[in-house]
Protein backbone atom coordinates (compact mmCIF):
# COMPACT_ATOMS: atom_id res chain seq x y z
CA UNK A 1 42.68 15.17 21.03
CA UNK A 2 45.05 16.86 18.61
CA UNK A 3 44.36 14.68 15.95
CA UNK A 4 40.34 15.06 16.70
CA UNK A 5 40.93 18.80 16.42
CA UNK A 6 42.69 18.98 12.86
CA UNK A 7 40.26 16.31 12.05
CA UNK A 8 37.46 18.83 12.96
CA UNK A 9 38.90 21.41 11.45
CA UNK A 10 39.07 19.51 7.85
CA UNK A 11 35.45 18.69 8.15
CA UNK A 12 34.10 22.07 9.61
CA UNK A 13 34.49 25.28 8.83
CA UNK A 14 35.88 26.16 12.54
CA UNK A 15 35.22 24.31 16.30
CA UNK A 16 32.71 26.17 18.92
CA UNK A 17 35.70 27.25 21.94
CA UNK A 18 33.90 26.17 25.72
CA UNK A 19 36.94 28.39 27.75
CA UNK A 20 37.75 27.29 31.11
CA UNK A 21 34.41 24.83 30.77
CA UNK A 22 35.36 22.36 33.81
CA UNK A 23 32.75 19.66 34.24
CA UNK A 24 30.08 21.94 32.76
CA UNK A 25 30.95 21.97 28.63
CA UNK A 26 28.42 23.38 26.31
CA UNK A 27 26.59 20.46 24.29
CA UNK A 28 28.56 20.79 20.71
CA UNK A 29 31.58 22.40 21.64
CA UNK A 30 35.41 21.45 22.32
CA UNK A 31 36.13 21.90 26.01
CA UNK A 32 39.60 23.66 27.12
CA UNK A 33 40.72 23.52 30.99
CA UNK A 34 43.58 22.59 32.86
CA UNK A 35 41.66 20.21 35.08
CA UNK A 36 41.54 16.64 33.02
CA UNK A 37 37.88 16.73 34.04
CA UNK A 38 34.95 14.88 32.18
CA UNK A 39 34.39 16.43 28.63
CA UNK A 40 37.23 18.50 28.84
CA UNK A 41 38.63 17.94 25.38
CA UNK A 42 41.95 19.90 25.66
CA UNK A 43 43.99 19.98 28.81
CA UNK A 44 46.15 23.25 28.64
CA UNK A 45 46.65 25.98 31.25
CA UNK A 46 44.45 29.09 29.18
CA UNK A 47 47.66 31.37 30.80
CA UNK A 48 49.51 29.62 29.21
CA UNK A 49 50.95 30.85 25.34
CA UNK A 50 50.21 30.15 23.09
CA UNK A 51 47.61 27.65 22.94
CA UNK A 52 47.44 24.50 21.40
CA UNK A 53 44.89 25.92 18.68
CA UNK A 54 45.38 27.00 14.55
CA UNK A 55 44.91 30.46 13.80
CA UNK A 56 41.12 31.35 13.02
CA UNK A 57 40.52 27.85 13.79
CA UNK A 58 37.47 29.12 16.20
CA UNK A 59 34.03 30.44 15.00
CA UNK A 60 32.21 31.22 18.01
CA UNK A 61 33.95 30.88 21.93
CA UNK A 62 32.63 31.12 24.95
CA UNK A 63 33.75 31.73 28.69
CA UNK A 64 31.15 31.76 31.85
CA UNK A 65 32.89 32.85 35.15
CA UNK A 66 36.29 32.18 33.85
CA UNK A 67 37.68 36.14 33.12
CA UNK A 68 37.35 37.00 36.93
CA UNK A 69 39.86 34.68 37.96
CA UNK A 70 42.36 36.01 35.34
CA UNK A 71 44.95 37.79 36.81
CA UNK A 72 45.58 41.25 35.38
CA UNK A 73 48.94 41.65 36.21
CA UNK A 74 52.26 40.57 34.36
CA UNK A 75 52.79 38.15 36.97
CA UNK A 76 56.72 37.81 38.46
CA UNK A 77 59.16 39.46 36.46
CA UNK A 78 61.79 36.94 37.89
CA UNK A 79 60.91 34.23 35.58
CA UNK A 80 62.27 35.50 32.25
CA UNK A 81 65.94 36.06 33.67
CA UNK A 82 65.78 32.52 35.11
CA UNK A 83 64.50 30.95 32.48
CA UNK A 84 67.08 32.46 30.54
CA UNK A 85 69.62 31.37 32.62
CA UNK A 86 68.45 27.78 33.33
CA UNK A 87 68.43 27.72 29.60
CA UNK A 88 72.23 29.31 28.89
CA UNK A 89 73.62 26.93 31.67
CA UNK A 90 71.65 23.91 29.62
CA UNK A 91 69.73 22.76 32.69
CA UNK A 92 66.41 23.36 30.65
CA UNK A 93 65.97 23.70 27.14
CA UNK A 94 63.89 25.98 24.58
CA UNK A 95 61.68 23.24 23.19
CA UNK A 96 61.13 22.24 27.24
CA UNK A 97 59.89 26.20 28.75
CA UNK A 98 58.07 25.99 25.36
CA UNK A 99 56.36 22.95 26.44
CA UNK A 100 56.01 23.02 30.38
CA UNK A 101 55.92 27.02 30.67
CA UNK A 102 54.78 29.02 27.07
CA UNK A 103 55.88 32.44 25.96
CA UNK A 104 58.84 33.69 28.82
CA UNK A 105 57.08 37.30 29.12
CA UNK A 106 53.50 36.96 28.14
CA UNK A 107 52.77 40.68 29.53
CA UNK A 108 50.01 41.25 31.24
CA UNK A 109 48.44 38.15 31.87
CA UNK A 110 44.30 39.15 31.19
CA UNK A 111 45.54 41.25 27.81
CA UNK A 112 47.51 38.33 26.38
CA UNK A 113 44.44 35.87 27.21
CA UNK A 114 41.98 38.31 25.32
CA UNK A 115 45.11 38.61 22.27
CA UNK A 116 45.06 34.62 22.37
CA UNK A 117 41.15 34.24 21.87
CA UNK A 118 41.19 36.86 19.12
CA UNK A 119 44.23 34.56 17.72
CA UNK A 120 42.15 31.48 17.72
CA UNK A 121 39.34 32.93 16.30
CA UNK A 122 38.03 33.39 12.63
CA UNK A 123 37.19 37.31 11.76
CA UNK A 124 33.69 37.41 12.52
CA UNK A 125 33.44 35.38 14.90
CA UNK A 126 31.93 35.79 18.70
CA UNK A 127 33.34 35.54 21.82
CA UNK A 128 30.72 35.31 24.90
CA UNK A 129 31.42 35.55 28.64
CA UNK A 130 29.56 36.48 31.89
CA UNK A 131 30.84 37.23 35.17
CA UNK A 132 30.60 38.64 38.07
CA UNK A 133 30.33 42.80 37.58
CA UNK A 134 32.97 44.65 39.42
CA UNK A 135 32.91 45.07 42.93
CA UNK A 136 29.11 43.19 43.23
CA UNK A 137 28.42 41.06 45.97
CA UNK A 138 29.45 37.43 43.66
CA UNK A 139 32.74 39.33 43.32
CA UNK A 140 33.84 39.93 46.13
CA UNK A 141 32.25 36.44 47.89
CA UNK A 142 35.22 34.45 46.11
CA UNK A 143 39.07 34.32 47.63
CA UNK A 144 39.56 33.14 44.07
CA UNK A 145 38.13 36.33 42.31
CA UNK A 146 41.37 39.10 41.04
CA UNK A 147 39.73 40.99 37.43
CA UNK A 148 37.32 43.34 37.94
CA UNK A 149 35.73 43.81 34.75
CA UNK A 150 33.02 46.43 33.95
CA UNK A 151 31.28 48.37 30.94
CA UNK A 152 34.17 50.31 30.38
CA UNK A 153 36.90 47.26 30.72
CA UNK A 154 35.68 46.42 27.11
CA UNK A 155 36.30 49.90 25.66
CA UNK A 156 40.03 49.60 26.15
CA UNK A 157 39.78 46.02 23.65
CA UNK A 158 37.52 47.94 20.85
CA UNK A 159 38.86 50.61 18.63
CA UNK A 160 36.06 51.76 16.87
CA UNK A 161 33.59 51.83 19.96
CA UNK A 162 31.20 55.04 19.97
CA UNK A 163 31.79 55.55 23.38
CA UNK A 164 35.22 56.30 24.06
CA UNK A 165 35.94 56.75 20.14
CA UNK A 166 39.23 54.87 20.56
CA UNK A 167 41.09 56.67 23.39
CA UNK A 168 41.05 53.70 25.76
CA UNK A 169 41.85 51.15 22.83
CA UNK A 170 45.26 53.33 22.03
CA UNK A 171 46.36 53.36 25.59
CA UNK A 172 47.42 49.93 25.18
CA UNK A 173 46.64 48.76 21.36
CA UNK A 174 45.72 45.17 22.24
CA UNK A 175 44.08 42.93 19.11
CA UNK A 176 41.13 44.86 17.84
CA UNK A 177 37.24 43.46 18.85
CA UNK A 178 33.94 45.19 18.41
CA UNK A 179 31.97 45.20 21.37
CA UNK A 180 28.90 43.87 19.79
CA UNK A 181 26.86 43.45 23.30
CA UNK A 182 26.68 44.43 26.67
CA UNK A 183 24.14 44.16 29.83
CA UNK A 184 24.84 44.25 33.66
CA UNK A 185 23.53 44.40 36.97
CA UNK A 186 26.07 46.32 38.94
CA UNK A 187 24.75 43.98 42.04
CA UNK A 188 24.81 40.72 39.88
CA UNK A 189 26.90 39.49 36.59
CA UNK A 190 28.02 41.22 33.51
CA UNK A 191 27.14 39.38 29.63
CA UNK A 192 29.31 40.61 27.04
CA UNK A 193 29.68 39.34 23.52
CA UNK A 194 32.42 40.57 21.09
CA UNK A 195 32.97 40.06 17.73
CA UNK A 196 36.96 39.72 16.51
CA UNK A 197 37.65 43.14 14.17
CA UNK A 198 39.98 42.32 11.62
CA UNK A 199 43.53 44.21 12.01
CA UNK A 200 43.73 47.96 10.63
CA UNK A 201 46.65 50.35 10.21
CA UNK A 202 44.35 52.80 10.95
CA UNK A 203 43.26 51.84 14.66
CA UNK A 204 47.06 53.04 15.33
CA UNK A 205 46.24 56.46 14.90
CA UNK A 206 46.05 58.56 17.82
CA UNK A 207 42.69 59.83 18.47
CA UNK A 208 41.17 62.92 18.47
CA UNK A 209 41.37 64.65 22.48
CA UNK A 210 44.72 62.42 23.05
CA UNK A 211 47.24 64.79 24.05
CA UNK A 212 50.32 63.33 23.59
């Protein structure tokens, strides 16, 4: 499929990203998953970095009841020191955790997968997703569900959003979107489209109201 991809990508001006799109893959688009189900296109663990992708190779992604199950935690902090060590006592080596395991200390787990799509993805371009809204009944019915996600989840991810005027995007600084859509039932799902914000010095700055 690599060679499909590049091959894509000399004869279009981008691919259309189906995100965790199991059996299910959106008519015209290049399916990732790490299930080798039917129409999957690209087998790869979306937790794990970086992904198999060009930069701005993508012009429009989408994700439907994927985020939920995207743990926002850093995951076990054990792993980096073993790696290390499996690697200094040349039991593994680099090009092998590269392969098999990704970046050693991805960070938080949901923030690097939200850094990753804006990677992948052209300036301009959307990224779509539904799920379940926080703590609504489809949340909560799954074992399998660990991100809640609400209206203000997204304010932390946009920098120039009129509603918290950047003080929940500087906590943490991830890759800057622009929250271009949003509409919920706080009993039902959540739809959210973003568009990828090119980087700015300026989105650095510490806000107005931050005390620091």
């Amino acid at each position: 499929m690599k060679r499909e991809i590049q091959q894509l990508l000399k004869t279009q001006s981008g691919i259309r990203l189906d995100i965790g799109c199991g059996e299910n893959k959106m008519p015209g688009f290049v399916g990732i998953d790490y299930r080798p189900l039917n129409g999957v296109d690209i087998v790869h663990d979306v937790l794990r970095f970086p992904w198999p992708l060009p930069d701005e190779s993508v012009t429009i992604a989408v994700a439907s009841h994927l985020v939920e199950h995207l743990s926002p935690d850093v995951g076990d902090q054990r792993m980096k020191p073993l790696l290390d060590l499996l690697i200094n006592k040349q039991i593994l080596t680099n090009e092998e955790v590269d392969k098999y395991i990704g970046e050693r200390d991805p960070g938080p787990r949901f923030m690097r997968f939200m850094d990753e799509v804006w990677r992948v993805m052209k300036v301009g371009g959307e990224f779509a997703m539904v799920f379940p809204y926080a703590g609504s009944p489809g949340f909560y019915q799954d074992p399998t569900h660990v991100n809640n996600i609400n209206e203000n989840t997204w304010e932390y991810f946009d920098p120039l959003s009129p509603r918290s005027q950047g003080q929940l995007y500087w906590i943490y600084k991830p890759k800057p979107w622009k929250i271009k859509a949003s509409a919920y039932s706080k009993e039902g799902n959540m739809e959210v489209v973003l568009v990828k914000r090119k980087e700015d010095p300026s989105y650095n700055k510490i806000p107005q109201g931050i005390r620091t």
